[in-house]
CSV table of C-alpha atoms and ligand atoms in Angstrom, one decimal:
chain,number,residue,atom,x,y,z
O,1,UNK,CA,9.7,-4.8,-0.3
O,2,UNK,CA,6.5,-6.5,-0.9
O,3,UNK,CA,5.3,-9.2,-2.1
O,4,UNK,CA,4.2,-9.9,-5.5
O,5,UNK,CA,1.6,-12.5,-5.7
O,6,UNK,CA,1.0,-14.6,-8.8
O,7,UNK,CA,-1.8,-17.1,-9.4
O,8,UNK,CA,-2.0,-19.2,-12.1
O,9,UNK,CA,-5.2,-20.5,-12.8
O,10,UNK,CA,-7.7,-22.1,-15.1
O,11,UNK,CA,-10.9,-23.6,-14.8
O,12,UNK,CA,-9.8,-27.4,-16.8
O,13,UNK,CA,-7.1,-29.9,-15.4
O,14,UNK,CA,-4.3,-30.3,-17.7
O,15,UNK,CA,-4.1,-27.0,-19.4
O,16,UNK,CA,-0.8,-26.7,-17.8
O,17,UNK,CA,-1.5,-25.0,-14.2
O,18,UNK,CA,1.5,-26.5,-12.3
O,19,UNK,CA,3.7,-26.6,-15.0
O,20,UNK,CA,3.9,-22.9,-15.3
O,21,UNK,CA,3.8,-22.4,-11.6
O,22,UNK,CA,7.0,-24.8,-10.8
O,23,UNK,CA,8.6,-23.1,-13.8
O,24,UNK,CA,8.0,-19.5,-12.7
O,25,UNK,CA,9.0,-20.3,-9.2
O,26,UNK,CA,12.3,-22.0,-10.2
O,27,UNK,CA,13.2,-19.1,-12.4
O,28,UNK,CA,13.1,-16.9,-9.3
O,29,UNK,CA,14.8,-19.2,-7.3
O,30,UNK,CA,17.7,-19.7,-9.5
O,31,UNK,CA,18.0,-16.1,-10.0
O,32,UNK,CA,18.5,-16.0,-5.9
O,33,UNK,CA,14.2,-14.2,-5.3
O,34,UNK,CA,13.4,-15.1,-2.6
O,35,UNK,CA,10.3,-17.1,-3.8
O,36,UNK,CA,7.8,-19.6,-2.4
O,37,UNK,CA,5.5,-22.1,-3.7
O,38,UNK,CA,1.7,-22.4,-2.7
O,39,UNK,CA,-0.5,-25.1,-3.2
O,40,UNK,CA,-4.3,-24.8,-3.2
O,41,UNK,CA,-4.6,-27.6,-5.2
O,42,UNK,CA,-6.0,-31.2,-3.3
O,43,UNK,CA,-4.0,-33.0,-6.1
O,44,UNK,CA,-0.5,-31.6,-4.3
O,45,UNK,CA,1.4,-31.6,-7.9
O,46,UNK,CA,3.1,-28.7,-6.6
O,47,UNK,CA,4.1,-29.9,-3.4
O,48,UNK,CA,5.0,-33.0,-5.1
O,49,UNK,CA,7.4,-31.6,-7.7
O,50,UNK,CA,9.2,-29.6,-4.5
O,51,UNK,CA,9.3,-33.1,-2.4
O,52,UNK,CA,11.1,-34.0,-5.9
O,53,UNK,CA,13.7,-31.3,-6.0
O,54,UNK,CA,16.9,-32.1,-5.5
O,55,UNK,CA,19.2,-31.0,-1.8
O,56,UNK,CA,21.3,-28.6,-4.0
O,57,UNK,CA,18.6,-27.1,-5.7
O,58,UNK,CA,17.9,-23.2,-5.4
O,59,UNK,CA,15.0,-23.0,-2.6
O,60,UNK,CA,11.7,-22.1,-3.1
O,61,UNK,CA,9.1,-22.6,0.0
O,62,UNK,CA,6.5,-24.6,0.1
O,63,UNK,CA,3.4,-23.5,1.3
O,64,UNK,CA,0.7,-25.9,1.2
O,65,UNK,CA,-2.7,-24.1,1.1
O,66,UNK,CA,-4.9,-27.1,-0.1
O,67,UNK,CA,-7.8,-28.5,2.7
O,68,UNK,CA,-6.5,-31.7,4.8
O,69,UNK,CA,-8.5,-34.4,5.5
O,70,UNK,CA,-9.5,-32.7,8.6
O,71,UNK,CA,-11.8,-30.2,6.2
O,72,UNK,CA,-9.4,-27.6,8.0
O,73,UNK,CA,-6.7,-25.5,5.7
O,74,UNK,CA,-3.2,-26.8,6.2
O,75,UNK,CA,-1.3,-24.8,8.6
O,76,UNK,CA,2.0,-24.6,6.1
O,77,UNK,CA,0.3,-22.5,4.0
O,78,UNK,CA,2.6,-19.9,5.9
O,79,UNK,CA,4.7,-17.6,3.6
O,80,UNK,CA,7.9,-15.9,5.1
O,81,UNK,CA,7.9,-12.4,5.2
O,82,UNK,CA,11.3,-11.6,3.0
O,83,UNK,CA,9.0,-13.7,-0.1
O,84,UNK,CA,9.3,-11.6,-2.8
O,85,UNK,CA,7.9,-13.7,-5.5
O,86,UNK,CA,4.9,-15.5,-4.1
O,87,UNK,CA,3.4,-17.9,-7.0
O,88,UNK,CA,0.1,-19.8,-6.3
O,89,UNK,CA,-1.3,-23.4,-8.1
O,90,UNK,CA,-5.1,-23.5,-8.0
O,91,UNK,CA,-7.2,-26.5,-8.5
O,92,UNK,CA,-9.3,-27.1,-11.1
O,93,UNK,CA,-12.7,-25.5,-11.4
O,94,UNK,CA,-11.6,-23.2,-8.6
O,95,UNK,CA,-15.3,-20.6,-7.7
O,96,UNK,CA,-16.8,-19.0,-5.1
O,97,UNK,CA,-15.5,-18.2,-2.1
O,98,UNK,CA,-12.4,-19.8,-2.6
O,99,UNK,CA,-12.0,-17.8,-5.8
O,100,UNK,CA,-12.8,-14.6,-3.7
O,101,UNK,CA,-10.2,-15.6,-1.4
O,102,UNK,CA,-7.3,-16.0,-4.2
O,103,UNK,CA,-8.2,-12.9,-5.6
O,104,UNK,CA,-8.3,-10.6,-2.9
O,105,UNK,CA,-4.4,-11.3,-2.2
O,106,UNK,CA,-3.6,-11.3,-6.4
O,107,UNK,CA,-1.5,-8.6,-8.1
O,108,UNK,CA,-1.1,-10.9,-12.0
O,109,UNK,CA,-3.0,-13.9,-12.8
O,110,UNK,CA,-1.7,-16.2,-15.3
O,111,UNK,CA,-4.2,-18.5,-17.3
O,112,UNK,CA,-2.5,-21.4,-19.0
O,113,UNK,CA,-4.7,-22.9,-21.8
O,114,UNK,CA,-4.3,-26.3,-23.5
O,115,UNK,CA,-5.5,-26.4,-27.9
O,116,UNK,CA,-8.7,-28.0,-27.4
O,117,UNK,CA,-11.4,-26.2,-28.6
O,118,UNK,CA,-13.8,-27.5,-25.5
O,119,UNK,CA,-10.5,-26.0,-23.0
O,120,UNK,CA,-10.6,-23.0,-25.1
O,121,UNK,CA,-14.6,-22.3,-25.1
O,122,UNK,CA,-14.2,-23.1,-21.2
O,123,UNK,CA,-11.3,-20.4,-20.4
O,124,UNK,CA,-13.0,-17.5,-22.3
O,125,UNK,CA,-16.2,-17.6,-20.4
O,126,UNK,CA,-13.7,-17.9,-16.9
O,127,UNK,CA,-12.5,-14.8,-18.1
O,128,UNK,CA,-15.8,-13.2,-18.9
O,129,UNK,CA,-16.6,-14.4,-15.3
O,130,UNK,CA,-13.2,-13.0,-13.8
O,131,UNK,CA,-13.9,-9.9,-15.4
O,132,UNK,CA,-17.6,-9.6,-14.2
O,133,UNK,CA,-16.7,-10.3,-10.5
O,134,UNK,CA,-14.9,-6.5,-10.5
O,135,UNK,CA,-12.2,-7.4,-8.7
O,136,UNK,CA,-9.9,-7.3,-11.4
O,137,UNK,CA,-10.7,-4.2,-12.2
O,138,UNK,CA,-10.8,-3.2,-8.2
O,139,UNK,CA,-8.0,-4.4,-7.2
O,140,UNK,CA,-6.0,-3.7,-10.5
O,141,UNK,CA,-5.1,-7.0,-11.3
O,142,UNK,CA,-3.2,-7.9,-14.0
O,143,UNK,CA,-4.3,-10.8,-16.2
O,144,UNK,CA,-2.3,-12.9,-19.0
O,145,UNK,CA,-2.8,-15.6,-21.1
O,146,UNK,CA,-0.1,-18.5,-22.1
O,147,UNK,CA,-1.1,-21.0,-24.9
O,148,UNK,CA,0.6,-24.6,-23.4
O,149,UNK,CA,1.2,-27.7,-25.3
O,150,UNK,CA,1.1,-25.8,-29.1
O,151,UNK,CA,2.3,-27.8,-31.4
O,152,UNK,CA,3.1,-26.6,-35.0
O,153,UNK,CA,0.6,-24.8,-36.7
O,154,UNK,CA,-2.3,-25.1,-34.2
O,155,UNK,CA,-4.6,-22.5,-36.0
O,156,UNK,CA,-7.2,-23.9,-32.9
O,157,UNK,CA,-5.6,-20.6,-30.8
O,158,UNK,CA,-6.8,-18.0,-33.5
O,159,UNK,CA,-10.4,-17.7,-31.8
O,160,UNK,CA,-8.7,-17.3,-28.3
O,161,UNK,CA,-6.1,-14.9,-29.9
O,162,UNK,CA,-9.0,-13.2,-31.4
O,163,UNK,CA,-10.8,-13.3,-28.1
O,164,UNK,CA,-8.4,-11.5,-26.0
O,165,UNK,CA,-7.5,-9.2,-28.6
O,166,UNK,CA,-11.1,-7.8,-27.5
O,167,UNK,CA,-10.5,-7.1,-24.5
O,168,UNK,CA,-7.3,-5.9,-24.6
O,169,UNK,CA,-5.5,-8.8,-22.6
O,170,UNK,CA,-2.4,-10.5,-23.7
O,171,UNK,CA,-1.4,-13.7,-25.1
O,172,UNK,CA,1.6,-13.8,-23.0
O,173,UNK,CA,3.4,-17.1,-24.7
O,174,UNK,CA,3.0,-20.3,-26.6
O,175,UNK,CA,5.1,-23.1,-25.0
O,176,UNK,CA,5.9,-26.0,-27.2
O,177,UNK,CA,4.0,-29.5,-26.3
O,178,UNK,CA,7.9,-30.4,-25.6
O,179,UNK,CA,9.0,-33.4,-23.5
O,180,UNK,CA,11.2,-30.9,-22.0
O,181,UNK,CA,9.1,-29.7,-19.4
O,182,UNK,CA,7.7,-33.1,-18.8
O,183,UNK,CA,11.5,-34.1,-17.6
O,184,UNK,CA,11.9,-31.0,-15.9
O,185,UNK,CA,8.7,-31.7,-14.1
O,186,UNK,CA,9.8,-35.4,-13.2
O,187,UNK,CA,13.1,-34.5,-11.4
O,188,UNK,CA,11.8,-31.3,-9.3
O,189,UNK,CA,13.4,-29.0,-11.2
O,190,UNK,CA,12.6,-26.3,-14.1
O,191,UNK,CA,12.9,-25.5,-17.4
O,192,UNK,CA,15.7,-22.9,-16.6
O,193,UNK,CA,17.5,-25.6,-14.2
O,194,UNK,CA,18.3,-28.1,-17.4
O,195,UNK,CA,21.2,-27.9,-19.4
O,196,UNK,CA,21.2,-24.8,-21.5
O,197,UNK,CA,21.1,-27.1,-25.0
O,198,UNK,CA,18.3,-29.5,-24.3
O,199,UNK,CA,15.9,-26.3,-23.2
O,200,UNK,CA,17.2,-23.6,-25.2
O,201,UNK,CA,14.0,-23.4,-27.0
O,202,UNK,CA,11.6,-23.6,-24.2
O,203,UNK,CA,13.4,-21.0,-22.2
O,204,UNK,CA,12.9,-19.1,-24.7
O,205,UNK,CA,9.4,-19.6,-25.0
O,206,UNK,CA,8.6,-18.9,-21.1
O,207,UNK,CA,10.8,-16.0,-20.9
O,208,UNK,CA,7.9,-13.4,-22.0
O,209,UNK,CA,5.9,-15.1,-19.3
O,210,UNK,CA,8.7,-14.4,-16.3
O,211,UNK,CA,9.1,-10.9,-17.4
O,212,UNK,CA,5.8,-9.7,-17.7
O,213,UNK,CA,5.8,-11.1,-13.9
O,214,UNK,CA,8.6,-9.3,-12.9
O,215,UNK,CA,7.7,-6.4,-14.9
O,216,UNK,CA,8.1,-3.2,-12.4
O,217,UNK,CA,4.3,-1.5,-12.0
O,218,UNK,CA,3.8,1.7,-14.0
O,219,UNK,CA,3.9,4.5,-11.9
O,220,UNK,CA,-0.2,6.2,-12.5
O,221,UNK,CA,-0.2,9.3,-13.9
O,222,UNK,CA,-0.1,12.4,-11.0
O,223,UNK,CA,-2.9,14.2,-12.6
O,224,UNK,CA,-5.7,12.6,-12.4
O,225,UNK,CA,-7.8,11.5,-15.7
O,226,UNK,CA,-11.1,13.6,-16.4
O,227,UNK,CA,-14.0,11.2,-16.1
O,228,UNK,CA,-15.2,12.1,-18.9
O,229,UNK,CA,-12.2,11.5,-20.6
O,230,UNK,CA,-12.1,7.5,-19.4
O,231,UNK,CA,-16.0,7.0,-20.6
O,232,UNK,CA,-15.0,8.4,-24.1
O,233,UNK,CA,-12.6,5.4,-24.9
O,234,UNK,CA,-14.1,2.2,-24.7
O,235,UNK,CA,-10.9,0.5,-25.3
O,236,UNK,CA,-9.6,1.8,-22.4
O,237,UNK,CA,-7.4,-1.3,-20.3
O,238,UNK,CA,-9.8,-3.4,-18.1
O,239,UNK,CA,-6.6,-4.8,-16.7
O,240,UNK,CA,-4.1,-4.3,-19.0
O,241,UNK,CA,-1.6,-5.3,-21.5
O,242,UNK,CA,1.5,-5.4,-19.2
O,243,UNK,CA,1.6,-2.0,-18.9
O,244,UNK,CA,-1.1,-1.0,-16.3
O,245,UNK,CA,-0.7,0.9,-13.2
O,246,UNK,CA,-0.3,-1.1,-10.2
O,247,UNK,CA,0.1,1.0,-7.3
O,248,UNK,CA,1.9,-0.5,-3.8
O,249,UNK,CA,2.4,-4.2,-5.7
O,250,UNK,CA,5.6,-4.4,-4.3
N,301,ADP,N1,4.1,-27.6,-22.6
N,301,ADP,C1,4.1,-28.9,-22.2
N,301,ADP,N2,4.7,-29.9,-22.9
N,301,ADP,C2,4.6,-31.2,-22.5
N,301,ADP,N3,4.0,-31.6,-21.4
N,301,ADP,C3,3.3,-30.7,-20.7
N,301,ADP,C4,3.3,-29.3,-21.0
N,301,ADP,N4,2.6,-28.6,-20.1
N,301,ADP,C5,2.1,-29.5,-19.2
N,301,ADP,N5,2.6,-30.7,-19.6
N,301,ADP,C6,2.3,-32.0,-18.9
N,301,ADP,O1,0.9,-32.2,-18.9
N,301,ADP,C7,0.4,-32.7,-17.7
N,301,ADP,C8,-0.6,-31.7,-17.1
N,301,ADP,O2,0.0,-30.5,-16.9
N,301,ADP,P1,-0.2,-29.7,-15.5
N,301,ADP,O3,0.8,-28.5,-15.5
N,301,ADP,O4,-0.1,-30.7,-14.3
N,301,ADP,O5,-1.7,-29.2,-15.6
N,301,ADP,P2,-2.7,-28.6,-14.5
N,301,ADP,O6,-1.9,-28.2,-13.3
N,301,ADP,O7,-3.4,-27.5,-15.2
N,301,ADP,O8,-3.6,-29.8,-14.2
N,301,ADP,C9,1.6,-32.9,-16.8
N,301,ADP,O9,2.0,-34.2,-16.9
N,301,ADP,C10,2.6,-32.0,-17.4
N,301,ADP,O10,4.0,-32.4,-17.2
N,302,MG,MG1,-2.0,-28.9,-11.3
């Protein structure tokens, strides 16, 4: 079995990066996947929150990808061969090469997005960007969107919503600006590791956002499409709902 490789990603801090990241992976965990943990970030939140977890907790490896002081890459960014859900934190304002790198090894990428209308703008044109590189499209990568940090009637999501509705990509969730994930966050554990009645809601919440993870690729057609027949509908997927072919992910 292979391994399926999820990055979550975003151009701002805060927007909620290593909150879903520690979330998805504990899900796994708890659910006995074999999972690890990887850290590109130099800000180690991820590595933190796993330092945090406590003995009896479900594993999830650590793999700690961000450069040392050294200017060298860590050499536990090593992921054991059974992983079957591999989830990756990137830094903020993550380009270039490094960006290259992350995708090249991607099969979903998750972009978390905070209601500000400046977080909003910036995520949109990282997506524009994302798409121009071509290696979403290449490499058939999947791509999803999860509003973080909504609070009731946040009407500042409509333009993203309205955004991503134009290319086809999905708004995968809206999780709650909830002090639920902040304690989760604080003792090393995740949303699905707390007491079923204080995070009923927010498991809720994140549940679309595990399952479209998890979701089995779409075997491609056997007969291939007539070219023709792909230029004549322009709202063809780019990368897909959720329900795009993915050859080999796992
Ligand atoms: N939905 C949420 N509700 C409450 N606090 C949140 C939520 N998402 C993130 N946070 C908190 O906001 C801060 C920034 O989130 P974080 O996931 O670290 O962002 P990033 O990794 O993108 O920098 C953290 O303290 C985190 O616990
Ligand atoms: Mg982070």
């Amino acid at each position: 079995m292979r391994t399926n490789t999820t990055l979550v990603i975003n151009p701002k801090g805060g927007s909620g990066k290593s909150t879903v990241a520690t979330n998805l992976a504990s899900y796994f965990a708890v659910n006995g996947t074999p999972t690890a943990l990887m850290d590109y970030d130099p800000q180690g939140s991820c590595m933190n929150w796993l330092r945090l977890r406590p003995a009896h907790a479900a594993k999830i490896h650590a793999a700690n990808a961000a450069p040392q002081k050294s200017g060298l890459r860590s050499i536990g960014m090593h992921v054991p061969q059974t992983t079957q859900q591999l989830i990756i934190d990137a830094p903020a304002g993550v380009s270039g090469l490094l960006l290259q790198e992350l995708l090249s090894r991607t099969h979903c990428i998750i972009i978390p997005v905070a209601p500000s209308s400046i977080d909003i703008h910036a995520t949109a044109n990282f997506i524009r960007d994302l798409l121009l590189t071509g290696k979403i499209r290449a490499n058939n990568i999947r791509l999803g969107v999860v509003a973080n940090r909504v609070r009731k009637s946040t009407p500042v999501y409509q333009p993203l919503e309205r955004f991503l509705a134009s290319l086809n990509l999905p708004l995968l969730a809206r999780l709650a600006d909830s002090d639920v994930f902040l304690n989760a966050a604080e003792a090393g554990v995740g949303i699905f590791e707390l007491d079923f009645a204080v995070s009923a809601p927010e498991r809720q919440q994140f549940m679309p956002v595990v399952e479209w993870v998890d979701r089995l690729p779409v075997v491609p057609a056997t007969r291939p499409v007539p070219a023709m027949a792909l230029a004549s509908r322009p709202g063809l997927r780019v990368i897909g709902n959720g329900t795009s072919s993915h050859p080999g992910l796992r």
